[in-house]
Amino acid sequence: MQVTLATIILLGAALFISIIYESRQDISDDSRFSKLLNTPIQVKSISTIRWNKNNIRFKQYTLNQNEDSNLDLEEVKSVKKYQIGDTIYFYAAKSFKSLHVGENFYLIGKDTLNNGEIIEFEYFTASDYSPEIWETEQEFLKRVAN
């Protein structure tokens, strides 16, 4: 009886630890991402940098693709919108892994907001299943078809 109870407690503790387990690491040398770093990338869909109070993976600002925000005047001062043809730079790549979300990848950039504040931001690029800001829908469909 005591052995069974101890086993259940240990398994419960192991399950709890594995659920809250998170891993963050720099993957800037990974060949999938290194070619995207410190090089100008031309934006091919409207995207906006916004403050995200809930996102604490790497940075408080996130780059949202395909977003043409209709924000109020105060919000507009604290964001930056990239139009088609603008250039963007990323300086690092990070991975975030947990049992809850699996493994996700982020590119990290730095830019100046409309209000003059210099910030760092993250861009979620999980897999080949979502288009990136630097490709058109046709390029995305061609890429995932291969």
GROMACS .gro file of C-alpha atoms in nm:
model
  146
    1MET     CA    1   0.000   0.000   0.000
    2GLN     CA    2   0.278   0.245   0.093
    3VAL     CA    3   0.476   0.155  -0.219
    4THR     CA    4   0.170   0.216  -0.438
    5LEU     CA    5   0.102   0.550  -0.271
    6ALA     CA    6   0.468   0.655  -0.308
    7THR     CA    7   0.463   0.553  -0.674
    8ILE     CA    8   0.147   0.754  -0.740
    9ILE     CA    9   0.296   1.060  -0.567
   10LEU     CA   10   0.620   1.033  -0.767
   11LEU     CA   11   0.433   0.989  -1.095
   12GLY     CA   12   0.208   1.284  -1.011
   13ALA     CA   13   0.511   1.501  -0.932
   14ALA     CA   14   0.683   1.394  -1.254
   15LEU     CA   15   0.370   1.472  -1.455
   16PHE     CA   16   0.335   1.812  -1.290
   17ILE     CA   17   0.699   1.901  -1.358
   18SER     CA   18   0.672   1.787  -1.720
   19ILE     CA   19   0.359   2.000  -1.771
   20ILE     CA   20   0.525   2.316  -1.644
   21TYR     CA   21   0.856   2.237  -1.815
   22GLU     CA   22   0.966   2.503  -2.059
   23SER     CA   23   1.286   2.532  -2.257
   24ARG     CA   24   1.419   2.846  -2.421
   25GLN     CA   25   1.733   2.849  -2.631
   26ASP     CA   26   1.917   3.056  -2.887
   27ILE     CA   27   1.913   2.883  -3.227
   28SER     CA   28   2.068   3.164  -3.430
   29ASP     CA   29   2.327   2.921  -3.572
   30ASP     CA   30   2.058   2.683  -3.699
   31SER     CA   31   2.076   2.682  -4.080
   32ARG     CA   32   1.695   2.716  -4.106
   33PHE     CA   33   1.717   3.061  -3.945
   34SER     CA   34   2.074   3.190  -3.981
   35LYS     CA   35   2.014   3.291  -4.344
   36LEU     CA   36   1.734   3.522  -4.225
   37LEU     CA   37   1.945   3.709  -3.971
   38ASN     CA   38   2.117   4.045  -4.021
   39THR     CA   39   2.006   4.065  -4.382
   40PRO     CA   40   1.740   4.294  -4.527
   41ILE     CA   41   1.412   4.112  -4.580
   42GLN     CA   42   1.148   4.278  -4.793
   43VAL     CA   43   0.801   4.276  -4.639
   44LYS     CA   44   0.537   4.138  -4.875
   45SER     CA   45   0.228   4.166  -4.653
   46ILE     CA   46   0.115   4.442  -4.418
   47SER     CA   47   0.242   4.374  -4.065
   48THR     CA   48   0.234   4.562  -3.736
   49ILE     CA   49   0.456   4.567  -3.427
   50ARG     CA   50   0.234   4.582  -3.119
   51TRP     CA   51   0.281   4.568  -2.744
   52ASN     CA   52   0.150   4.240  -2.608
   53LYS     CA   53   0.088   4.229  -2.233
   54ASN     CA   54   0.028   3.852  -2.241
   55ASN     CA   55   0.330   3.743  -2.442
   56ILE     CA   56   0.629   3.672  -2.223
   57ARG     CA   57   0.815   3.419  -2.436
   58PHE     CA   58   1.097   3.651  -2.541
   59LYS     CA   59   0.984   4.012  -2.591
   60GLN     CA   60   0.686   4.226  -2.492
   61TYR     CA   61   0.643   4.348  -2.850
   62THR     CA   62   0.531   4.114  -3.126
   63LEU     CA   63   0.519   4.144  -3.503
   64ASN     CA   64   0.174   4.047  -3.629
   65GLN     CA   65   0.156   3.953  -3.995
   66ASN     CA   66  -0.125   4.046  -4.231
   67GLU     CA   67  -0.253   4.305  -3.987
   68ASP     CA   68  -0.380   4.639  -4.108
   69SER     CA   69  -0.486   4.771  -3.769
   70ASN     CA   70  -0.751   5.032  -3.718
   71LEU     CA   71  -0.611   5.150  -3.386
   72ASP     CA   72  -0.704   5.458  -3.188
   73LEU     CA   73  -0.465   5.754  -3.186
   74GLU     CA   74  -0.282   5.654  -2.864
   75GLU     CA   75  -0.225   5.300  -2.987
   76VAL     CA   76  -0.097   5.423  -3.324
   77LYS     CA   77   0.175   5.623  -3.146
   78SER     CA   78   0.309   5.310  -2.978
   79VAL     CA   79   0.315   5.074  -3.277
   80LYS     CA   80   0.492   5.051  -3.609
   81LYS     CA   81   0.330   4.933  -3.929
   82TYR     CA   82   0.528   4.775  -4.212
   83GLN     CA   83   0.387   4.826  -4.559
   84ILE     CA   84   0.455   4.603  -4.857
   85GLY     CA   85   0.808   4.679  -4.980
   86ASP     CA   86   0.945   4.793  -4.640
   87THR     CA   87   1.264   4.631  -4.516
   88ILE     CA   88   1.295   4.443  -4.189
   89TYR     CA   89   1.595   4.293  -4.006
   90PHE     CA   90   1.612   4.014  -3.748
   91TYR     CA   91   1.923   3.967  -3.536
   92ALA     CA   92   1.850   3.640  -3.349
   93ALA     CA   93   1.644   3.323  -3.357
   94LYS     CA   94   1.505   3.154  -3.046
   95SER     CA   95   1.314   2.837  -2.975
   96PHE     CA   96   1.052   2.782  -2.707
   97LYS     CA   97   0.952   2.431  -2.612
   98SER     CA   98   0.699   2.299  -2.365
   99LEU     CA   99   0.466   2.004  -2.343
  100HIS     CA  100   0.175   2.244  -2.369
  101VAL     CA  101   0.266   2.411  -2.702
  102GLY     CA  102   0.533   2.182  -2.844
  103GLU     CA  103   0.832   2.356  -3.006
  104ASN     CA  104   0.789   2.703  -3.153
  105PHE     CA  105   1.040   2.932  -3.320
  106TYR     CA  106   1.080   3.307  -3.298
  107LEU     CA  107   1.288   3.562  -3.485
  108ILE     CA  108   1.397   3.862  -3.278
  109GLY     CA  109   1.426   4.210  -3.427
  110LYS     CA  110   1.488   4.567  -3.314
  111ASP     CA  111   1.320   4.881  -3.444
  112THR     CA  112   1.190   5.227  -3.356
  113LEU     CA  113   0.821   5.276  -3.286
  114ASN     CA  114   0.613   5.571  -3.406
  115ASN     CA  115   0.665   5.741  -3.068
  116GLY     CA  116   1.046   5.720  -3.103
  117GLU     CA  117   1.092   5.435  -2.853
  118ILE     CA  118   1.355   5.181  -2.958
  119ILE     CA  119   1.226   4.832  -2.885
  120GLU     CA  120   1.302   4.467  -2.949
  121PHE     CA  121   1.025   4.248  -3.082
  122GLU     CA  122   0.957   3.884  -3.156
  123TYR     CA  123   0.808   3.727  -3.465
  124PHE     CA  124   0.649   3.384  -3.437
  125THR     CA  125   0.750   3.154  -3.722
  126ALA     CA  126   0.636   2.816  -3.598
  127SER     CA  127   0.659   2.605  -3.909
  128ASP     CA  128   0.588   2.583  -4.279
  129TYR     CA  129   0.216   2.595  -4.204
  130SER     CA  130   0.182   2.973  -4.184
  131PRO     CA  131   0.299   3.234  -4.433
  132GLU     CA  132   0.582   3.464  -4.338
  133ILE     CA  133   0.566   3.839  -4.377
  134TRP     CA  134   0.831   3.827  -4.646
  135GLU     CA  135   0.643   3.606  -4.890
  136THR     CA  136   0.326   3.641  -5.090
  137GLU     CA  137   0.037   3.399  -5.057
  138GLN     CA  138   0.137   3.240  -5.388
  139GLU     CA  139   0.495   3.188  -5.265
  140PHE     CA  140   0.362   3.035  -4.944
  141LEU     CA  141   0.136   2.792  -5.131
  142LYS     CA  142   0.424   2.694  -5.359
  143ARG     CA  143   0.657   2.641  -5.060
  144VAL     CA  144   0.417   2.420  -4.864
  145ALA     CA  145   0.328   2.220  -5.177
  146ASN     CA  146   0.690   2.095  -5.197
   0.00000   0.00000   0.00000
